[in-house]
Coordinates of C-alpha atoms in Angstrom, one line a residue:
X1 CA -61.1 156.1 124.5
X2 CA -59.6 157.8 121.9
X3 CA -62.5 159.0 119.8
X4 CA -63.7 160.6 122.8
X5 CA -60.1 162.5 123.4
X6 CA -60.3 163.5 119.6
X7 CA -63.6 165.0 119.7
X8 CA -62.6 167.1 122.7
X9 CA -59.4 168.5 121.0
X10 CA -61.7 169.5 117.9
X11 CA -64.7 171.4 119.8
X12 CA -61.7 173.0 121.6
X13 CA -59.7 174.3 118.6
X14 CA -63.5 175.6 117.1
X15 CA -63.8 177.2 119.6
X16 CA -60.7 179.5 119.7
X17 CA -61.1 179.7 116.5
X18 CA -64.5 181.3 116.7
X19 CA -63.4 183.5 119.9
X20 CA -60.2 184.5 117.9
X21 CA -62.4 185.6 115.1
X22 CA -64.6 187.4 116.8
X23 CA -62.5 189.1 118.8
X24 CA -60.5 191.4 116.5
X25 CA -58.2 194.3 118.1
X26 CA -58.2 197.5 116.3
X27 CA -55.8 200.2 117.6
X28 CA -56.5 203.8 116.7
X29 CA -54.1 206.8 117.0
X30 CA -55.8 209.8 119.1
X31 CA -57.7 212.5 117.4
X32 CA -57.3 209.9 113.9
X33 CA -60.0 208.5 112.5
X34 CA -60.9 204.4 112.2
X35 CA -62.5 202.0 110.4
X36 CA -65.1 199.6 112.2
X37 CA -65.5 196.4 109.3
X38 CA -68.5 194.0 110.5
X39 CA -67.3 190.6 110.1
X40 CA -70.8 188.6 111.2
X41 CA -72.7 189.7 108.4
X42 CA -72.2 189.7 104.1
X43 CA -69.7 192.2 102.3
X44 CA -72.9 194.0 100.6
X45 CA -75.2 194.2 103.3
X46 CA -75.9 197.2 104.2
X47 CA -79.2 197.2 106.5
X48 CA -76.4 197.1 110.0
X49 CA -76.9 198.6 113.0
X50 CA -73.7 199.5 115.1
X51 CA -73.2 199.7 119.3
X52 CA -70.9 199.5 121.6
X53 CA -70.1 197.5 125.1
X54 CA -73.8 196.1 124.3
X55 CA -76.8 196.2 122.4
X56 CA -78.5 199.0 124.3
X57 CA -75.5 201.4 123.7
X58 CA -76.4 201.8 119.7
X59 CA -74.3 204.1 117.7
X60 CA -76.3 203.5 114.5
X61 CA -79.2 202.2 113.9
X62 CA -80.7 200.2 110.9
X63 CA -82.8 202.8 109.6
X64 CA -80.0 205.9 110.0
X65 CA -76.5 206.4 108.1
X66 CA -75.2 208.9 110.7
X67 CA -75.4 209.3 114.5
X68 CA -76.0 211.7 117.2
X69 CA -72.6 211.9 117.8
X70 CA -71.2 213.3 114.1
X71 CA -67.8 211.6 114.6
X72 CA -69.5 208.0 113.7
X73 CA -70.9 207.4 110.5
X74 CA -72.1 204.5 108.1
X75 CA -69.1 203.5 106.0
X76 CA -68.9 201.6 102.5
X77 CA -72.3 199.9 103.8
X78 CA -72.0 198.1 106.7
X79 CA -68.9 199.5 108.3
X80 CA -68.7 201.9 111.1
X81 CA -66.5 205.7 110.7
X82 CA -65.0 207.4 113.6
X83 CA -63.2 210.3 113.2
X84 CA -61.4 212.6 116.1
X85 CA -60.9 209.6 118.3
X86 CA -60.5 210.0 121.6
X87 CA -59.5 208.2 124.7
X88 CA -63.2 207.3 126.0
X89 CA -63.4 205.9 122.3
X90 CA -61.4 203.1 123.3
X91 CA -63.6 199.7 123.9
X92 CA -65.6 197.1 122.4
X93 CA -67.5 197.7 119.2
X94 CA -70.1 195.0 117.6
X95 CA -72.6 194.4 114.7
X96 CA -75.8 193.0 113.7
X97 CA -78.0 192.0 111.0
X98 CA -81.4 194.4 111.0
X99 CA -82.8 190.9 109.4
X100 CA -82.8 189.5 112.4
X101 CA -83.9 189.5 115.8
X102 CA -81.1 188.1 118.3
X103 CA -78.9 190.3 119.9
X104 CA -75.1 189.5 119.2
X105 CA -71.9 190.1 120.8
X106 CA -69.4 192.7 120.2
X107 CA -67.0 191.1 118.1
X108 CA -64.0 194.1 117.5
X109 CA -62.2 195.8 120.5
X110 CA -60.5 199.3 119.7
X111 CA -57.0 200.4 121.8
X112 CA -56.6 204.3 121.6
X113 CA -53.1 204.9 121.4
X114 CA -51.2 208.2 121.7
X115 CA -47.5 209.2 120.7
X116 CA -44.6 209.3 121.3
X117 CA -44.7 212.7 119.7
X118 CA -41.6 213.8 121.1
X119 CA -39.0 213.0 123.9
X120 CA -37.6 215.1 126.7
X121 CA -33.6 214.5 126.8
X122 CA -31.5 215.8 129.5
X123 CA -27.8 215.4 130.5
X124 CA -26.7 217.0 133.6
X125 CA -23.3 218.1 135.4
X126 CA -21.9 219.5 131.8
X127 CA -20.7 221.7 129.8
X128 CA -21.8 223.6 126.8
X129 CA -19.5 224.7 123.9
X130 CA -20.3 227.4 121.6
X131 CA -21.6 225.4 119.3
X132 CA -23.9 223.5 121.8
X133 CA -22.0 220.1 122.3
X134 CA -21.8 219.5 125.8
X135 CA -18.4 217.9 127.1
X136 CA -17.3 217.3 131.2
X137 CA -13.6 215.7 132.1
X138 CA -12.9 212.6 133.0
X139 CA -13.7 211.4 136.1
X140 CA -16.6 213.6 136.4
X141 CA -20.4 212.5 137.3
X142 CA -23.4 213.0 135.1
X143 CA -27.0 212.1 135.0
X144 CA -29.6 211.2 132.0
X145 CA -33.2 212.1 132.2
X146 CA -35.9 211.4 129.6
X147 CA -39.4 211.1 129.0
X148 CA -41.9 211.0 126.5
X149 CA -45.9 211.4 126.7
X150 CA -47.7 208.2 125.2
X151 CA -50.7 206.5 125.9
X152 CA -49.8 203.5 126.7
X153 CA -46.3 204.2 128.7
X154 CA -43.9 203.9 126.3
X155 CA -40.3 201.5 125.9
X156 CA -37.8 204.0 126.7
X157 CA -34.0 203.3 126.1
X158 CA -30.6 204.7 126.7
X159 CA -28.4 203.8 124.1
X160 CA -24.2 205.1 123.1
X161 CA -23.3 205.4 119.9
X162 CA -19.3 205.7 120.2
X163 CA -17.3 206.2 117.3
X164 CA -15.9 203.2 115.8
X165 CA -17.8 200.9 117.8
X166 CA -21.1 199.0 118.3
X167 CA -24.2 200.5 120.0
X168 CA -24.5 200.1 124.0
X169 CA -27.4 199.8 125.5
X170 CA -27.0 201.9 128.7
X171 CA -30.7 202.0 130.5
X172 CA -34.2 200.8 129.4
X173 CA -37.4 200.6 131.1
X174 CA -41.5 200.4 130.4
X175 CA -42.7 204.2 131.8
X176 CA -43.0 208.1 131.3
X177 CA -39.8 208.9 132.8
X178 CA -36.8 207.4 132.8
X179 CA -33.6 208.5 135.4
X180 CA -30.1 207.2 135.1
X181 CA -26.8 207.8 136.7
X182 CA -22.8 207.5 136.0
X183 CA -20.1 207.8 138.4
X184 CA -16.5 208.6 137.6
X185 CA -17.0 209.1 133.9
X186 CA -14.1 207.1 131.5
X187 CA -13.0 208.9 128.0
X188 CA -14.7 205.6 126.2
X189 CA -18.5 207.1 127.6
X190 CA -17.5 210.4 124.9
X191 CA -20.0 209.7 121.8
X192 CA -23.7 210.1 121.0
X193 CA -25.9 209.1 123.1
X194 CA -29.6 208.7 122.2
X195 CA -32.8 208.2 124.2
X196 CA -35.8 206.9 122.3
X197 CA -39.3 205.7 123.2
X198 CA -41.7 203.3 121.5
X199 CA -45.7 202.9 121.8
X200 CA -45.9 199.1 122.8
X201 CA -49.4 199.2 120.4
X202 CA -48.7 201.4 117.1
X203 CA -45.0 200.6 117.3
X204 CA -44.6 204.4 116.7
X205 CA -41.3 205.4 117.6
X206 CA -39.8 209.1 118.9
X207 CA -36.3 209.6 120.0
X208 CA -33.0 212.6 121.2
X209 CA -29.8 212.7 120.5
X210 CA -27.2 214.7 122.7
X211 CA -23.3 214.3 121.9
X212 CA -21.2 214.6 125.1
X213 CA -17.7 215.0 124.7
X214 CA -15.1 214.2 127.9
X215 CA -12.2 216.3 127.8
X216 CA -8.7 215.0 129.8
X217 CA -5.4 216.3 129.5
X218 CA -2.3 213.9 128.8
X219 CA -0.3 211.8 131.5
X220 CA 2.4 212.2 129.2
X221 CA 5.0 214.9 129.6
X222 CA 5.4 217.5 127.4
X223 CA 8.4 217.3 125.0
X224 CA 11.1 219.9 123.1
X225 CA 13.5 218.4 120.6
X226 CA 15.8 220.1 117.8
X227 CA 16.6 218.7 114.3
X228 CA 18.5 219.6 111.6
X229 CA 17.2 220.4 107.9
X230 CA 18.3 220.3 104.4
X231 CA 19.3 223.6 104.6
X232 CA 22.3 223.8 106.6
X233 CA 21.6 227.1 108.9
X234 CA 18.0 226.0 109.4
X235 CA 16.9 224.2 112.4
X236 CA 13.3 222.2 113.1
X237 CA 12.3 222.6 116.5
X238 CA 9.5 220.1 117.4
X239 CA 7.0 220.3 120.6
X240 CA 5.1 217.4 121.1
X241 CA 2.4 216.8 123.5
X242 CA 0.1 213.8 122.9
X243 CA -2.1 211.7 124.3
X244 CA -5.2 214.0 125.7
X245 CA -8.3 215.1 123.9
X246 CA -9.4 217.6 122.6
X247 CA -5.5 218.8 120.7
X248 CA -3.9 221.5 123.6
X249 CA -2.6 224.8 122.3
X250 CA 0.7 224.6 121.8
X251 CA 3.4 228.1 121.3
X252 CA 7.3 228.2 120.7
X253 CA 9.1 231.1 123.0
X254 CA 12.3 232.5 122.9
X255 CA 12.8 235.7 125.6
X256 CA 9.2 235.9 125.7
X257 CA 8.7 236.5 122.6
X258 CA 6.3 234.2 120.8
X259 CA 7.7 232.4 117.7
X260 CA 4.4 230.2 116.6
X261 CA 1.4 228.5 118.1
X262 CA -1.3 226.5 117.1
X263 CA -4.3 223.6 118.4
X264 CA -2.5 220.6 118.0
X265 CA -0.8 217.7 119.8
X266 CA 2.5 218.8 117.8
X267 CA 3.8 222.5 116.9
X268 CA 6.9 222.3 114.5
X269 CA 8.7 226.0 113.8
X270 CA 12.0 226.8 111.6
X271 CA 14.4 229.1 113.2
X272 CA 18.2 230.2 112.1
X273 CA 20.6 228.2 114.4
X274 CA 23.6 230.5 113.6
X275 CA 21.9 233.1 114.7
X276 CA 20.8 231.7 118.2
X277 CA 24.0 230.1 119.3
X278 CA 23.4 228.7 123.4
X279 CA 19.7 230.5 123.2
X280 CA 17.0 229.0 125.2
X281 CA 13.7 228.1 123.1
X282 CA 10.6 227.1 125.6
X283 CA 7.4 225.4 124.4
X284 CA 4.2 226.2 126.2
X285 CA 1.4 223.9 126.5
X286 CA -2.4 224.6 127.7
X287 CA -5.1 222.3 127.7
X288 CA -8.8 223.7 129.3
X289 CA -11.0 221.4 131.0
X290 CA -14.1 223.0 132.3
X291 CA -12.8 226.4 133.7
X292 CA -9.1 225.0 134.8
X293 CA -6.0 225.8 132.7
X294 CA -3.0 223.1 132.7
X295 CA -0.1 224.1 131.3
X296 CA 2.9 222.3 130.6
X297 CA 6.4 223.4 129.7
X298 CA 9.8 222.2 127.9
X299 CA 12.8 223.8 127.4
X300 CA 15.4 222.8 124.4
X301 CA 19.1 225.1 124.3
X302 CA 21.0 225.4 121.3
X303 CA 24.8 224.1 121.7
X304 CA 28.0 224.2 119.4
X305 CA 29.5 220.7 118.5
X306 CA 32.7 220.2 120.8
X307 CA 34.7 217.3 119.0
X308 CA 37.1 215.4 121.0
X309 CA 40.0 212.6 119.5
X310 CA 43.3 211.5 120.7
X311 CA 45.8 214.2 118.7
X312 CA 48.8 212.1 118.1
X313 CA 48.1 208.0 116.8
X314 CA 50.7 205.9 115.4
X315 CA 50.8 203.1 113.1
X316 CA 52.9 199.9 112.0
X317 CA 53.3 199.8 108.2
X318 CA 50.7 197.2 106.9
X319 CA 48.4 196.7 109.8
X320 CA 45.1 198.4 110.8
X321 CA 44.4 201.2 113.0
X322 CA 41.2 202.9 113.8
X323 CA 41.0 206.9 114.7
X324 CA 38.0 208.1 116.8
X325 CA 36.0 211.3 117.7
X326 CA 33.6 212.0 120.4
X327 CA 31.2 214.8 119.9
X328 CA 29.7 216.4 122.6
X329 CA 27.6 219.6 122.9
X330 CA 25.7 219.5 119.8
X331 CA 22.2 220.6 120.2
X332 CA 20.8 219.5 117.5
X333 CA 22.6 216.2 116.7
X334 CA 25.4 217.0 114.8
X335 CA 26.8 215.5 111.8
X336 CA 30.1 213.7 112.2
X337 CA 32.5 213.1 108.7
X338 CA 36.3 212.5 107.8
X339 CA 38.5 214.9 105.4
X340 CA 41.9 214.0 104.5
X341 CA 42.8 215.8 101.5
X342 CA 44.1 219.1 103.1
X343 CA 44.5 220.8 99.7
X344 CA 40.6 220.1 99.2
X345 CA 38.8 220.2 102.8
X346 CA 35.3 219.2 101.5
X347 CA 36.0 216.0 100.1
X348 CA 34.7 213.2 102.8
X349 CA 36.3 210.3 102.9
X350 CA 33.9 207.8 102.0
X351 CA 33.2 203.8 103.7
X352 CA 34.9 201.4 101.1
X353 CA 37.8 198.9 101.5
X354 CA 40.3 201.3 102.5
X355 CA 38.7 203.3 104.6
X356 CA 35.7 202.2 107.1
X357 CA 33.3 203.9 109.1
X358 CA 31.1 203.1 112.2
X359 CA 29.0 206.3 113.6
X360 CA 25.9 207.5 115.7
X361 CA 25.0 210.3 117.0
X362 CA 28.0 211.1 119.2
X363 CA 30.8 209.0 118.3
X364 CA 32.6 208.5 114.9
X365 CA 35.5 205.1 114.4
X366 CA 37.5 205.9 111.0
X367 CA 39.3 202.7 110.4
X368 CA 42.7 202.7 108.2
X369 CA 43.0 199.5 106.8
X370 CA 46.5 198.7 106.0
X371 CA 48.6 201.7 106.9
X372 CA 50.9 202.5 104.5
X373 CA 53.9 205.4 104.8
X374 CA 53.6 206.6 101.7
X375 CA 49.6 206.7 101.5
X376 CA 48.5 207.2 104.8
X377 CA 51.1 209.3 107.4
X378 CA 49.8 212.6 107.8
X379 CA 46.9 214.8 109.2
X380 CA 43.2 214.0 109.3
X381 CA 40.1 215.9 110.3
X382 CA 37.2 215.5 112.6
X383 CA 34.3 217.3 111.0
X384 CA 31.3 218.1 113.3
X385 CA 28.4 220.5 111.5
X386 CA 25.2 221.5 112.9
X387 CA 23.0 224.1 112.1
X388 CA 24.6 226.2 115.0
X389 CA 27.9 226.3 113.9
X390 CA 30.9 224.0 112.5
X391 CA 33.9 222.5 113.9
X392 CA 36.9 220.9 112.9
X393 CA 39.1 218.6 114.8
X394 CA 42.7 217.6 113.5
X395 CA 44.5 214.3 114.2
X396 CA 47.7 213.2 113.6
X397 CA 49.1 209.9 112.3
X398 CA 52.3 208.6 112.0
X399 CA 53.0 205.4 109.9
X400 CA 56.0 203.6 111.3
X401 CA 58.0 200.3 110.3
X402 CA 57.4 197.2 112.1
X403 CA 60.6 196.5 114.8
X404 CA 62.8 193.2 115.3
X405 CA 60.7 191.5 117.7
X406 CA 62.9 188.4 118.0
X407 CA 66.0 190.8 118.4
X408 CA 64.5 193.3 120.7
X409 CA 63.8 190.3 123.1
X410 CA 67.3 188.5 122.5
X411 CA 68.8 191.3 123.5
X412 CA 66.9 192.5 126.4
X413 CA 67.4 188.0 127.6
X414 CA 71.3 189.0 127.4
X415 CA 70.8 191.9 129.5
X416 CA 69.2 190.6 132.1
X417 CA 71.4 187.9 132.4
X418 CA 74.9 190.1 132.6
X419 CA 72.6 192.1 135.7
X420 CA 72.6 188.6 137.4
X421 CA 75.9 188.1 136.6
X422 CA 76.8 191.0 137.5
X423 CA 75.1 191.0 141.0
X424 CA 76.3 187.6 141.7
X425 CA 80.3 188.6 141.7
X426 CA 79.4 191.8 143.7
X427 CA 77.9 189.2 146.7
X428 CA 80.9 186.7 145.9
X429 CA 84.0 189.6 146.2
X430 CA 82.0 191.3 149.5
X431 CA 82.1 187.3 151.3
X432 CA 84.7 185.1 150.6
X433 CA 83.5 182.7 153.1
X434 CA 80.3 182.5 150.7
X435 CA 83.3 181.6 147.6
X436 CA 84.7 178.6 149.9
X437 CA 82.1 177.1 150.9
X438 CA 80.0 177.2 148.0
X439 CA 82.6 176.6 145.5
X440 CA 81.3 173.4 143.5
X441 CA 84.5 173.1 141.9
X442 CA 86.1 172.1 145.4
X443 CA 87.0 168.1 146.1
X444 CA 86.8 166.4 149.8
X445 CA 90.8 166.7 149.6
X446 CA 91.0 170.0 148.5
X447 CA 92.6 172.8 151.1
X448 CA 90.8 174.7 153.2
X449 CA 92.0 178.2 154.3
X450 CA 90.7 179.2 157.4
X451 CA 91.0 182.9 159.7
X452 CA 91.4 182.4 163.2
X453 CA 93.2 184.2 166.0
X454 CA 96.7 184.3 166.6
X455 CA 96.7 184.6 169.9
X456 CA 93.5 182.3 171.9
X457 CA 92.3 180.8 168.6
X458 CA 93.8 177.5 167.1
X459 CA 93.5 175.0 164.3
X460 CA 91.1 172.0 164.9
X461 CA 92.0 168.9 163.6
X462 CA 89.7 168.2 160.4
X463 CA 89.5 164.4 159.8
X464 CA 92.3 162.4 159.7
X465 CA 94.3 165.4 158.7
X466 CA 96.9 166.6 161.2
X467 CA 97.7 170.1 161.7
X468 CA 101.2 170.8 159.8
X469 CA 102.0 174.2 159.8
X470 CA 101.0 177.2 162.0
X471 CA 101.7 180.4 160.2
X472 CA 101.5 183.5 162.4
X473 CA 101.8 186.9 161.7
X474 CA 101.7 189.7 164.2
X475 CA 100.0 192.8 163.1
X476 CA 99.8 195.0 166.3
X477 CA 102.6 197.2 165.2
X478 CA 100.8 198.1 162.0
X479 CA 97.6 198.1 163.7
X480 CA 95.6 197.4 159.9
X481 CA 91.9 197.8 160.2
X482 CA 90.2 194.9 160.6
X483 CA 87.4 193.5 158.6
X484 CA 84.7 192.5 161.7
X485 CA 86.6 195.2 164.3
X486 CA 87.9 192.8 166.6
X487 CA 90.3 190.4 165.0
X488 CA 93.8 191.8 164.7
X489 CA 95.7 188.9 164.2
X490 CA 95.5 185.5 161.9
X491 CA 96.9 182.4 161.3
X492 CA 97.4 180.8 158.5
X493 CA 96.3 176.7 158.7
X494 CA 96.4 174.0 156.0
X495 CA 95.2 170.8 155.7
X496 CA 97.4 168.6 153.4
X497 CA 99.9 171.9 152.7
X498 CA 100.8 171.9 148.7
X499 CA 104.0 170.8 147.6
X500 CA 105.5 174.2 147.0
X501 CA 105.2 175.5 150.5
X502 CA 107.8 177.9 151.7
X503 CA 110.1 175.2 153.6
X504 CA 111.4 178.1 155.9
X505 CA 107.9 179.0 156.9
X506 CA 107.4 174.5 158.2
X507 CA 110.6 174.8 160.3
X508 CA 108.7 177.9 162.1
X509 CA 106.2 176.0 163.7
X510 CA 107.1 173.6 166.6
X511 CA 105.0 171.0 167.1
X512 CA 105.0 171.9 171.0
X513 CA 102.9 175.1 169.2
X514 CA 100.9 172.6 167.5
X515 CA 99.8 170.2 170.3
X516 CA 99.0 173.2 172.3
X517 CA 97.1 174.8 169.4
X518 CA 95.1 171.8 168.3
X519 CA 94.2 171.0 172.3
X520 CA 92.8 174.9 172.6
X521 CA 91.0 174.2 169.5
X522 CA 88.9 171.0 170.9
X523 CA 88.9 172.5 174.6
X524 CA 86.6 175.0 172.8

């Protein structure tokens, strides 16, 4: 079974073989010329007669070198010459012996090709600048159009070369003519972009370049600053508008008057400051896309420094204390330093162990570390300069000795406690009663003074103390002002009397008085 299979496979590759070999494609250019070789007879032979599509359609015969047609012609023996091809040229060419009788089959097929000889390129919706580069802004829509004569149709391909990156192929297709659109154009389509077409047969190739450039103005706002230079009446003002493509054009004003301009995403002039003190400077910006103008403006006023510090600052003798100045104003910036020589104003004081500084752009801190008398008490000076104008701010600091803390506070303890003191006997003398009763001096056999009236009032018994001696003195002829406004008259009561009572004033009081006295006092 196999021998069979084998022999099959063999026939079958001779075959392809043979129809391979005899079929040979040549492709001639239009109006070219070609070279026909004969392959089915010997190198040297030249008794060959040419035809084409078959037998009956000879182009040469054995006996003739040329034919009717002068454009074929007997070359190097037994090959065939055309020259001027043309389309109908195209087809199937053979060749035979003269030697021998049998008719054979054409064995070499010519292609007539044609270009690309050139290409058609086209974008639309743009712009042209004088130099011929077209440009539209972004967002904008655009179509491509090329085409290329070639026999057969040609490849043709869109293709964007952008700067800095790779090749993109945009479009391609097999035909005369090829159409392409983009919507809403980015800034990344900006580049080269080149159509080229190909003949599928000779591999010639033809091709257009067209840059397009897309303009857009930038998102960014326009901006005005002022800086100062080396030179200390010169001022930098900067205008800066980046971001857009191609640069805007960019001019510095001041009262309509126009200071410097230029293409550029940045326009940098020098100016006097002291000579423009609170002028207004305006920067102008214009960028053109198609026929519109944007323009942007920014608006920068020169200012003085205005320094501002406490006046007056005190120190204790060996600690720290830190002066500071607040500038505000200052258009430019302005510089911030420290004198404190008063004989020589320009020397600085300079950031060391002694003295340190901390500053930006608004605020200076001088710090003095340990404040001496001797060294340190005096005046010191807020410098701020610009290119406007300079100003000078003066401080003063005293250096004073440290106080007696502990005796400051003793003495302020002893104070407050002769105010209590004080405020205590004022309450005390104003209410006896408050004295009695509150006395913690008193014992639970002490005396006990009490005020009642002469007349309805009397003594309660207190206890197991009786009621000894009634004391009565009668004030209405006198008629002494009272101390409530209604009691006029007062006894005079003891509980366990002292020994050296006034034996006269006992034998006054009865004890009839008493008994009635002491039952009035518990009727109440």
């Amino acid at each position: 079974m196999e021998s069979p299979v084998l022999l099959l496979l063999l026939l079958l590759y001779a075959w392809f073989w043979g129809t391979a070999k005899a079929s040979l494609n040549i492709t001639g250019e239009l109006g070219g010329q070609i070279v026909l070789t004969c392959s089915t007879v010997a190198e040297n032979k030249t008794d060959v007669a040419w035809f084409m599509e078959s037998p009956t359609q000879e182009l040469l015969g054995c006996d003739t070198n040329n034919s009717s047609d002068a454009r074929f012609s007997r070359w190097n023996g037994s090959s065939l010459l055309i020259t001027q091809l043309s389309s109908e040229d195209g087809g199937n060419y053979g060749c035979r012996d003269c030697s021998q009788t049998a008719n054979s089959a054409p064995n070499v097929y010519l292609r007539i090709t044609s270009g690309p000889n050139n290409v058609t390129f086209k974008i639309s919706s743009t712009k042209t600048l004088p130099n011929g580069t077209l440009y539209i802004p972004r967002g904008s829509d655009i179509s491509f159009s090329c085409g290329s004569l070639s026999i057969p149709s040609p490849n043709l391909e869109l293709v964007l070369y952008a700067q800095d990156e790779n090749p993109e192929l945009f479009y391609s297709v097999t035909e005369v003519f090829l159409d392409f659109s983009v919507t809403n154009v980015a800034p990344n389509y900006q580049g080269n972009f080149t159509c080229s077409a190909e003949n599928p047969l000779s591999g010639q190739k033809a091709s257009s370049t067209l840059q397009l450039l897309v303009y857009y103005p930038s998102n960014r706002p326009i901006q005005c600053n002022a800086n100062n230079t080396e030179i200390p009446s010169e001022l930098s003002l900067t205008c800066s508008w980046p971001g857009g493509y191609p640069f805007p054009m960019l001019e510095w004003k001041m009262d309509d008057a126009i200071l410097s301009n230029g293409t550029s995403d940045t326009l940098v002039t020098s100016v006097n400051g002291s000579l423009y003190k609170d002028k207004i400077f305006t920067c102008q910006g214009r960028h053109l896309i198609n026929t519109d103008v944007k323009v942007k403006t920014c608006q920068i006023q020169l200012g003085s420094p205005v320094p501002q510090a406490q006046p007056m600052r005190t120190c204790l003798a060996g600690e720290n204390v830190t002066l500071s100045c607040a500038v505000s104003g200052a258009v430019p910036p302005a510089k911030i330093t420290w004198l404190r020589n008063l004989s020589n104003p320009d020397a600085e004081i300079q950031s060391g162990k002694k003295y340190q500084i901390v500053s930006n752009s608004t605020v200076s801190y001088l710090t003095i570390v340990n404040c001496s008398k001797d060294g340190d008490d005096g005046f010191y000076i807020c410098k701020a300069e610009n290119a406007v104008t300079t100003k000078d701010l003066y401080i003063s600091l005293e250096v004073k000795k440290p106080h007696n803390i502990v005796g400051l506070v003793t003495s302020l303890l002893i104070l407050f406690l002769l105010v209590v003191a004080l405020i205590t006997g004022i309450i005390l003398y104003c209410d006896p009663q408050v004295y009695l009763k509150a006395n913690p001096f008193r014992s639970g056999a002490s005396e006990v003074l009490v005020l009642v009236d002469s007349e309805d009032d009397e003594m309660e018994p207190v206890g197991n103390s009786a009621v000894t001696t009634d004391y009565t003195v009668d004030t209405a002829a006198s008629n002494p002002p009272t101390s409530n406004g209604n009691i006029c008259k007062h006894q005079v009561l003891f509980h366990h009397p002292p020994d050296n009572i006034c034996t006269d004033l006992i034998s006054e009081v009865s004890e009839d008085t008493e008994g009635e006295n002491a039952e009035d006092l518990w009727g109440r």
